[in-house]
Amino acid sequence: MNTLIETLRYFVLITIELIALFLLISALVEIVLMYVPEEKIRRKLSGAGVFGNIIAAGFGALTPFCACSTIPMTVGFLNAGVPFGSTISFLIASPLLNPIILGMLGAMVGIKAMVAYFVIAFLCSVLFGYLLEKIGARKYVKNVRLKPASCCAGSREVVDKRSLPFRGKLKVAFAGAWESLRPILGYLLIGVALGAGIYGYMPQDFVMKIAGPDNPFAIPVAAVLGIPLYIRAETAIPIGLALMGKGMSIGAVISLIIGGAGMAIPEMTLLASIFRKQLVAMIVLVIFLTAVVSGYLFNLLL
């Protein structure tokens, strides 16, 4: 009975925390984007060299897109003449540096872990985008055009957000945050429920043996296991948090989150529609290396 009560308490508390975090972070991002003209961002992305990769990774970190929004935007960048390396940096950073992931990590694991995660993932996004351009991977892009679409939210009324007073911007931002939350609320609850079940009923010895800090292969295994476990970023965080509470090393948790967020099966399927299999394989390898390197660094530094 005590285990059941603790499990239910975990479910309720984590659900409230995650919903509050999601709404606040999404609203904040919406407000920031109201002050940043999209055309200005596009011009900055067209800069040559590493600077373009840095801007692209930063833009990817600022935009909480799901795969069905990230992929059409990626195509739009390529069609608009944005350098291939910058586009890839955006493509890598967008799922890994999702503001929702960062906010939840900061609130539930700690600011130090959040900053370390951001720095490592950001540098990997810049580096691998630059390297893939240098080795000529652009030749593996298919000549396709996709219509922009979003599965993350319902249709919204078109409003000139920049002309609104701040109070109006605030209202529109929270309305947009709620519209983004509604379609994924079920996924969030599934993730919290799975996390609560792990927290309450999974034997700690089992987790320590498979994914504890003493297992040198826990991190690459976690990166691969994150792929089928991943549904949404909001789902992965509570599962990882519960596993860490059972003894899973923080490096393995970070590896699981990066592997799941970056190599999610729906996103890889969409990528296969615009990239040839050689480039899809390169991106999968890049995400896997990012997950493994990040995991080992986390265990060393934190």
mmCIF file of C-alpha atoms in Angstrom:
data_model
loop_
_atom_site.group_PDB
_atom_site.id
_atom_site.type_symbol
_atom_site.label_atom_id
_atom_site.label_comp_id
_atom_site.label_asym_id
_atom_site.label_seq_id
_atom_site.Cartn_x
_atom_site.Cartn_y
_atom_site.Cartn_z
ATOM 1 C CA MET A 1 0.000 0.000 0.000
ATOM 2 C CA ASN A 2 2.846 2.407 0.871
ATOM 3 C CA THR A 3 4.468 1.736 -2.507
ATOM 4 C CA LEU A 4 1.202 2.462 -4.314
ATOM 5 C CA ILE A 5 0.708 5.711 -2.394
ATOM 6 C CA GLU A 6 4.285 6.825 -3.131
ATOM 7 C CA THR A 7 3.839 5.952 -6.799
ATOM 8 C CA LEU A 8 0.617 7.962 -7.067
ATOM 9 C CA ARG A 9 2.187 10.873 -5.208
ATOM 10 C CA TYR A 10 5.127 10.824 -7.631
ATOM 11 C CA PHE A 11 2.726 10.788 -10.596
ATOM 12 C CA VAL A 12 0.700 13.772 -9.355
ATOM 13 C CA LEU A 13 3.671 15.933 -8.340
ATOM 14 C CA ILE A 14 5.688 15.322 -11.502
ATOM 15 C CA THR A 15 2.619 15.890 -13.709
ATOM 16 C CA ILE A 16 1.920 19.273 -12.088
ATOM 17 C CA GLU A 17 5.587 20.304 -12.330
ATOM 18 C CA LEU A 18 5.927 19.290 -15.988
ATOM 19 C CA ILE A 19 2.711 20.993 -17.106
ATOM 20 C CA ALA A 20 3.680 24.223 -15.326
ATOM 21 C CA LEU A 21 7.182 24.097 -16.804
ATOM 22 C CA PHE A 22 5.895 23.379 -20.297
ATOM 23 C CA LEU A 23 3.457 26.312 -20.257
ATOM 24 C CA LEU A 24 5.963 28.779 -18.812
ATOM 25 C CA ILE A 25 8.830 27.808 -21.117
ATOM 26 C CA SER A 26 6.656 27.643 -24.243
ATOM 27 C CA ALA A 27 5.137 31.050 -23.482
ATOM 28 C CA LEU A 28 8.581 32.555 -22.903
ATOM 29 C CA VAL A 29 9.856 31.190 -26.228
ATOM 30 C CA GLU A 30 6.741 32.510 -28.008
ATOM 31 C CA ILE A 31 7.379 36.002 -26.611
ATOM 32 C CA VAL A 32 11.068 35.937 -27.585
ATOM 33 C CA LEU A 33 10.217 34.894 -31.152
ATOM 34 C CA MET A 34 7.786 37.835 -31.432
ATOM 35 C CA TYR A 35 10.775 40.153 -31.145
ATOM 36 C CA VAL A 36 13.036 38.224 -33.551
ATOM 37 C CA PRO A 37 12.075 38.678 -37.244
ATOM 38 C CA GLU A 38 12.299 35.370 -39.117
ATOM 39 C CA GLU A 39 13.794 37.015 -42.207
ATOM 40 C CA LYS A 40 16.629 38.446 -40.105
ATOM 41 C CA ILE A 41 17.376 34.965 -38.754
ATOM 42 C CA ARG A 42 17.396 33.540 -42.276
ATOM 43 C CA ARG A 43 19.931 36.178 -43.399
ATOM 44 C CA LYS A 44 22.167 35.408 -40.408
ATOM 45 C CA LEU A 45 22.014 31.686 -41.188
ATOM 46 C CA SER A 46 23.351 32.413 -44.669
ATOM 47 C CA GLY A 47 26.658 33.568 -43.202
ATOM 48 C CA ALA A 48 29.656 31.594 -44.341
ATOM 49 C CA GLY A 49 31.827 29.403 -42.143
ATOM 50 C CA VAL A 50 31.423 28.393 -38.529
ATOM 51 C CA PHE A 51 29.516 31.584 -37.666
ATOM 52 C CA GLY A 52 26.550 30.339 -39.719
ATOM 53 C CA ASN A 53 26.663 27.012 -37.864
ATOM 54 C CA ILE A 54 26.658 28.804 -34.508
ATOM 55 C CA ILE A 55 23.658 30.966 -35.448
ATOM 56 C CA ALA A 56 21.813 27.919 -36.815
ATOM 57 C CA ALA A 57 22.431 25.872 -33.661
ATOM 58 C CA GLY A 58 21.278 28.833 -31.545
ATOM 59 C CA PHE A 59 18.097 29.162 -33.594
ATOM 60 C CA GLY A 60 17.511 25.416 -33.256
ATOM 61 C CA ALA A 61 17.873 25.755 -29.486
ATOM 62 C CA LEU A 62 15.322 28.566 -29.414
ATOM 63 C CA THR A 63 12.628 26.741 -31.366
ATOM 64 C CA PRO A 64 10.638 23.943 -29.643
ATOM 65 C CA PHE A 65 9.744 22.203 -32.908
ATOM 66 C CA CYS A 66 8.602 18.632 -33.344
ATOM 67 C CA ALA A 67 9.947 16.570 -36.257
ATOM 68 C CA CYS A 68 7.083 17.425 -38.609
ATOM 69 C CA SER A 69 7.921 21.125 -38.230
ATOM 70 C CA THR A 70 11.717 20.762 -38.156
ATOM 71 C CA ILE A 71 11.914 18.768 -41.406
ATOM 72 C CA PRO A 72 9.889 21.191 -43.597
ATOM 73 C CA MET A 73 11.874 24.099 -42.123
ATOM 74 C CA THR A 74 15.073 22.219 -42.986
ATOM 75 C CA VAL A 75 13.866 21.901 -46.585
ATOM 76 C CA GLY A 76 12.912 25.590 -46.576
ATOM 77 C CA PHE A 77 16.440 26.538 -45.475
ATOM 78 C CA LEU A 78 17.999 24.427 -48.236
ATOM 79 C CA ASN A 79 15.639 25.827 -50.871
ATOM 80 C CA ALA A 80 16.403 29.376 -49.689
ATOM 81 C CA GLY A 81 20.131 28.847 -50.175
ATOM 82 C CA VAL A 82 21.123 28.534 -46.518
ATOM 83 C CA PRO A 83 24.478 26.693 -46.394
ATOM 84 C CA PHE A 84 24.173 22.948 -45.940
ATOM 85 C CA GLY A 85 26.366 22.902 -42.818
ATOM 86 C CA SER A 86 24.252 25.564 -41.092
ATOM 87 C CA THR A 87 21.090 23.659 -41.982
ATOM 88 C CA ILE A 88 22.484 20.458 -40.466
ATOM 89 C CA SER A 89 23.520 22.309 -37.295
ATOM 90 C CA PHE A 90 19.916 23.520 -36.982
ATOM 91 C CA LEU A 91 18.590 20.020 -37.671
ATOM 92 C CA ILE A 92 20.735 18.490 -34.912
ATOM 93 C CA ALA A 93 20.225 21.262 -32.356
ATOM 94 C CA SER A 94 16.453 21.605 -32.741
ATOM 95 C CA PRO A 95 15.485 18.302 -31.049
ATOM 96 C CA LEU A 96 18.469 18.078 -28.681
ATOM 97 C CA LEU A 97 18.311 21.655 -27.373
ATOM 98 C CA ASN A 98 14.546 21.856 -27.190
ATOM 99 C CA PRO A 99 13.760 24.532 -24.529
ATOM 100 C CA ILE A 100 11.366 22.071 -22.896
ATOM 101 C CA ILE A 101 14.188 19.548 -22.387
ATOM 102 C CA LEU A 102 16.493 22.259 -21.034
ATOM 103 C CA GLY A 103 13.867 23.665 -18.673
ATOM 104 C CA MET A 104 12.926 20.260 -17.307
ATOM 105 C CA LEU A 105 16.568 19.280 -16.825
ATOM 106 C CA GLY A 106 17.259 22.513 -14.978
ATOM 107 C CA ALA A 107 14.253 22.133 -12.704
ATOM 108 C CA MET A 108 14.568 18.421 -11.992
ATOM 109 C CA VAL A 109 18.261 17.543 -12.306
ATOM 110 C CA GLY A 110 19.903 20.901 -11.590
ATOM 111 C CA ILE A 111 21.140 24.042 -13.304
ATOM 112 C CA LYS A 112 24.683 22.682 -13.509
ATOM 113 C CA ALA A 113 23.479 19.624 -15.425
ATOM 114 C CA MET A 114 21.336 21.793 -17.707
ATOM 115 C CA VAL A 115 24.247 24.111 -18.568
ATOM 116 C CA ALA A 116 26.604 21.181 -19.171
ATOM 117 C CA TYR A 117 24.011 19.490 -21.409
ATOM 118 C CA PHE A 118 23.469 22.703 -23.400
ATOM 119 C CA VAL A 119 27.177 23.375 -23.930
ATOM 120 C CA ILE A 120 28.004 19.815 -25.015
ATOM 121 C CA ALA A 121 24.995 19.417 -27.340
ATOM 122 C CA PHE A 122 25.476 22.902 -28.793
ATOM 123 C CA LEU A 123 29.153 22.317 -29.573
ATOM 124 C CA CYS A 124 28.358 18.934 -31.139
ATOM 125 C CA SER A 125 25.649 20.522 -33.315
ATOM 126 C CA VAL A 126 28.078 23.184 -34.570
ATOM 127 C CA LEU A 127 30.975 20.763 -35.059
ATOM 128 C CA PHE A 128 29.089 17.999 -36.863
ATOM 129 C CA GLY A 129 27.212 20.466 -39.111
ATOM 130 C CA TYR A 130 30.554 21.972 -40.114
ATOM 131 C CA LEU A 131 32.184 18.564 -40.697
ATOM 132 C CA LEU A 132 29.319 17.160 -42.773
ATOM 133 C CA GLU A 133 29.546 20.188 -45.059
ATOM 134 C CA LYS A 134 33.315 19.838 -45.381
ATOM 135 C CA ILE A 135 33.115 16.169 -46.425
ATOM 136 C CA GLY A 136 30.582 17.008 -49.146
ATOM 137 C CA ALA A 137 27.505 15.324 -47.637
ATOM 138 C CA ARG A 138 25.292 17.874 -49.424
ATOM 139 C CA LYS A 139 25.286 15.602 -52.483
ATOM 140 C CA TYR A 140 23.041 13.176 -50.575
ATOM 141 C CA VAL A 141 20.141 15.648 -50.369
ATOM 142 C CA LYS A 142 17.165 14.670 -52.530
ATOM 143 C CA ASN A 143 15.590 17.263 -54.801
ATOM 144 C CA VAL A 144 12.265 17.537 -53.009
ATOM 145 C CA ARG A 145 9.951 20.218 -51.673
ATOM 146 C CA LEU A 146 7.709 19.665 -48.661
ATOM 147 C CA LYS A 147 4.793 21.791 -47.574
ATOM 148 C CA PRO A 148 5.231 23.236 -44.079
ATOM 149 C CA ALA A 149 3.079 21.404 -41.551
ATOM 150 C CA SER A 150 2.874 20.927 -37.838
ATOM 151 C CA CYS A 151 1.528 18.026 -35.872
ATOM 152 C CA CYS A 152 2.324 19.698 -32.585
ATOM 153 C CA ALA A 153 -0.570 22.087 -32.467
ATOM 154 C CA GLY A 154 -3.852 22.837 -34.071
ATOM 155 C CA SER A 155 -4.382 25.680 -36.505
ATOM 156 C CA ARG A 156 -4.049 29.125 -35.005
ATOM 157 C CA GLU A 157 -5.563 32.368 -36.094
ATOM 158 C CA VAL A 158 -3.035 34.507 -37.948
ATOM 159 C CA VAL A 159 -2.240 37.568 -35.826
ATOM 160 C CA ASP A 160 0.335 40.346 -36.264
ATOM 161 C CA LYS A 161 1.940 39.541 -32.955
ATOM 162 C CA ARG A 162 4.648 42.195 -33.125
ATOM 163 C CA SER A 163 2.120 45.031 -33.189
ATOM 164 C CA LEU A 164 0.409 43.900 -29.981
ATOM 165 C CA PRO A 165 1.082 45.590 -26.633
ATOM 166 C CA PHE A 166 3.079 43.497 -24.159
ATOM 167 C CA ARG A 167 -0.059 42.378 -22.329
ATOM 168 C CA GLY A 168 -1.511 41.225 -25.642
ATOM 169 C CA LYS A 169 1.733 39.419 -26.488
ATOM 170 C CA LEU A 170 1.589 37.696 -23.097
ATOM 171 C CA LYS A 171 -1.983 36.552 -23.696
ATOM 172 C CA VAL A 172 -1.173 35.257 -27.183
ATOM 173 C CA ALA A 173 1.975 33.524 -25.864
ATOM 174 C CA PHE A 174 0.124 31.574 -23.161
ATOM 175 C CA ALA A 175 -2.689 30.750 -25.608
ATOM 176 C CA GLY A 176 -0.050 29.393 -27.999
ATOM 177 C CA ALA A 177 1.607 27.465 -25.171
ATOM 178 C CA TRP A 178 -1.715 25.824 -24.300
ATOM 179 C CA GLU A 179 -2.362 24.988 -27.961
ATOM 180 C CA SER A 180 1.072 23.310 -28.071
ATOM 181 C CA LEU A 181 0.405 21.397 -24.851
ATOM 182 C CA ARG A 182 -3.050 20.020 -25.697
ATOM 183 C CA PRO A 183 -2.015 17.580 -28.467
ATOM 184 C CA ILE A 184 0.895 16.139 -26.453
ATOM 185 C CA LEU A 185 -0.713 16.089 -23.008
ATOM 186 C CA GLY A 186 -1.526 12.391 -23.383
ATOM 187 C CA TYR A 187 2.114 11.594 -24.254
ATOM 188 C CA LEU A 188 3.287 13.555 -21.220
ATOM 189 C CA LEU A 189 0.949 11.589 -18.942
ATOM 190 C CA ILE A 190 2.160 8.313 -20.464
ATOM 191 C CA GLY A 191 5.758 9.285 -19.735
ATOM 192 C CA VAL A 192 4.975 10.291 -16.163
ATOM 193 C CA ALA A 193 2.988 7.086 -15.626
ATOM 194 C CA LEU A 194 5.899 4.967 -16.885
ATOM 195 C CA GLY A 195 8.292 6.970 -14.732
ATOM 196 C CA ALA A 196 6.055 6.539 -11.694
ATOM 197 C CA GLY A 197 5.900 2.783 -12.299
ATOM 198 C CA ILE A 198 9.705 2.604 -12.537
ATOM 199 C CA TYR A 199 10.047 4.761 -9.421
ATOM 200 C CA GLY A 200 7.646 2.623 -7.415
ATOM 201 C CA TYR A 201 8.190 -0.919 -8.619
ATOM 202 C CA MET A 202 11.419 -1.453 -10.600
ATOM 203 C CA PRO A 203 14.084 -3.150 -8.399
ATOM 204 C CA GLN A 204 17.006 -0.833 -7.733
ATOM 205 C CA ASP A 205 19.559 -3.659 -7.956
ATOM 206 C CA PHE A 206 18.420 -4.437 -11.505
ATOM 207 C CA VAL A 207 18.895 -0.823 -12.651
ATOM 208 C CA MET A 208 22.295 -0.572 -10.939
ATOM 209 C CA LYS A 209 23.489 -3.760 -12.661
ATOM 210 C CA ILE A 210 22.324 -2.774 -16.149
ATOM 211 C CA ALA A 211 22.844 0.998 -16.168
ATOM 212 C CA GLY A 212 24.706 1.945 -13.008
ATOM 213 C CA PRO A 213 27.946 3.963 -12.968
ATOM 214 C CA ASP A 214 30.053 0.784 -12.675
ATOM 215 C CA ASN A 215 28.898 -0.576 -16.052
ATOM 216 C CA PRO A 216 31.187 0.921 -18.762
ATOM 217 C CA PHE A 217 28.731 -0.049 -21.526
ATOM 218 C CA ALA A 218 25.680 1.530 -19.865
ATOM 219 C CA ILE A 219 25.994 4.775 -21.821
ATOM 220 C CA PRO A 220 26.046 3.417 -25.418
ATOM 221 C CA VAL A 221 23.338 0.911 -24.490
ATOM 222 C CA ALA A 222 21.199 3.725 -23.060
ATOM 223 C CA ALA A 223 21.665 5.756 -26.265
ATOM 224 C CA VAL A 224 20.233 2.882 -28.320
ATOM 225 C CA LEU A 225 17.462 2.075 -25.821
ATOM 226 C CA GLY A 226 16.332 5.698 -25.948
ATOM 227 C CA ILE A 227 15.127 5.289 -29.547
ATOM 228 C CA PRO A 228 12.114 2.983 -28.953
ATOM 229 C CA LEU A 229 11.430 4.562 -25.531
ATOM 230 C CA TYR A 230 11.206 8.063 -26.987
ATOM 231 C CA ILE A 231 7.737 9.428 -27.761
ATOM 232 C CA ARG A 232 8.222 13.104 -26.990
ATOM 233 C CA ALA A 233 10.811 15.077 -25.037
ATOM 234 C CA GLU A 234 8.144 15.555 -22.387
ATOM 235 C CA THR A 235 7.877 11.775 -22.137
ATOM 236 C CA ALA A 236 11.591 10.983 -21.963
ATOM 237 C CA ILE A 237 12.452 13.314 -19.077
ATOM 238 C CA PRO A 238 10.231 11.725 -16.370
ATOM 239 C CA ILE A 239 11.352 8.237 -17.412
ATOM 240 C CA GLY A 240 15.008 9.260 -17.177
ATOM 241 C CA LEU A 241 14.400 11.009 -13.861
ATOM 242 C CA ALA A 242 12.815 7.881 -12.371
ATOM 243 C CA LEU A 243 15.657 5.683 -13.647
ATOM 244 C CA MET A 244 18.211 8.037 -12.120
ATOM 245 C CA GLY A 245 16.384 7.797 -8.820
ATOM 246 C CA LYS A 246 16.824 4.015 -9.036
ATOM 247 C CA GLY A 247 20.587 4.260 -9.499
ATOM 248 C CA MET A 248 21.063 4.879 -13.238
ATOM 249 C CA SER A 249 24.083 7.139 -13.753
ATOM 250 C CA ILE A 250 23.358 10.697 -14.890
ATOM 251 C CA GLY A 251 25.531 10.071 -17.953
ATOM 252 C CA ALA A 252 23.360 7.129 -19.007
ATOM 253 C CA VAL A 253 20.198 9.213 -18.483
ATOM 254 C CA ILE A 254 21.583 12.028 -20.649
ATOM 255 C CA SER A 255 22.626 9.486 -23.286
ATOM 256 C CA LEU A 256 19.132 7.978 -23.267
ATOM 257 C CA ILE A 257 17.513 11.418 -23.710
ATOM 258 C CA ILE A 258 19.845 12.462 -26.552
ATOM 259 C CA GLY A 259 19.548 9.100 -28.302
ATOM 260 C CA GLY A 260 15.777 9.185 -28.094
ATOM 261 C CA ALA A 261 15.307 12.853 -28.989
ATOM 262 C CA GLY A 262 17.841 12.873 -31.819
ATOM 263 C CA MET A 263 17.228 9.457 -33.363
ATOM 264 C CA ALA A 264 13.469 9.207 -32.881
ATOM 265 C CA ILE A 265 11.980 6.824 -35.431
ATOM 266 C CA PRO A 266 9.355 9.326 -36.745
ATOM 267 C CA GLU A 267 12.056 11.943 -37.398
ATOM 268 C CA MET A 268 14.372 9.451 -39.102
ATOM 269 C CA THR A 269 11.473 8.368 -41.329
ATOM 270 C CA LEU A 270 10.826 11.959 -42.354
ATOM 271 C CA LEU A 271 14.534 12.539 -42.943
ATOM 272 C CA ALA A 272 14.575 9.565 -45.328
ATOM 273 C CA SER A 273 12.084 11.469 -47.498
ATOM 274 C CA ILE A 274 14.509 14.354 -48.081
ATOM 275 C CA PHE A 275 17.953 12.780 -47.588
ATOM 276 C CA ARG A 276 19.486 9.712 -49.195
ATOM 277 C CA LYS A 277 20.208 6.762 -46.930
ATOM 278 C CA GLN A 278 23.928 7.612 -46.736
ATOM 279 C CA LEU A 279 23.180 11.010 -45.161
ATOM 280 C CA VAL A 280 20.499 9.590 -42.848
ATOM 281 C CA ALA A 281 23.073 7.042 -41.651
ATOM 282 C CA MET A 282 25.603 9.846 -41.084
ATOM 283 C CA ILE A 283 23.105 11.820 -38.991
ATOM 284 C CA VAL A 284 22.227 8.730 -36.931
ATOM 285 C CA LEU A 285 25.957 8.163 -36.312
ATOM 286 C CA VAL A 286 26.404 11.841 -35.372
ATOM 287 C CA ILE A 287 23.553 11.718 -32.838
ATOM 288 C CA PHE A 288 24.815 8.432 -31.404
ATOM 289 C CA LEU A 289 28.321 9.867 -30.957
ATOM 290 C CA THR A 290 26.850 12.999 -29.362
ATOM 291 C CA ALA A 291 24.862 10.846 -26.938
ATOM 292 C CA VAL A 292 27.826 8.659 -25.997
ATOM 293 C CA VAL A 293 30.345 11.518 -25.658
ATOM 294 C CA SER A 294 27.858 13.563 -23.614
ATOM 295 C CA GLY A 295 27.134 10.604 -21.346
ATOM 296 C CA TYR A 296 30.773 9.897 -20.529
ATOM 297 C CA LEU A 297 31.515 13.610 -20.015
ATOM 298 C CA PHE A 298 28.580 13.918 -17.639
ATOM 299 C CA ASN A 299 29.836 11.007 -15.553
ATOM 300 C CA LEU A 300 33.305 12.547 -15.443
ATOM 301 C CA LEU A 301 32.260 16.139 -14.710
ATOM 302 C CA LEU A 302 29.169 15.776 -12.503
#
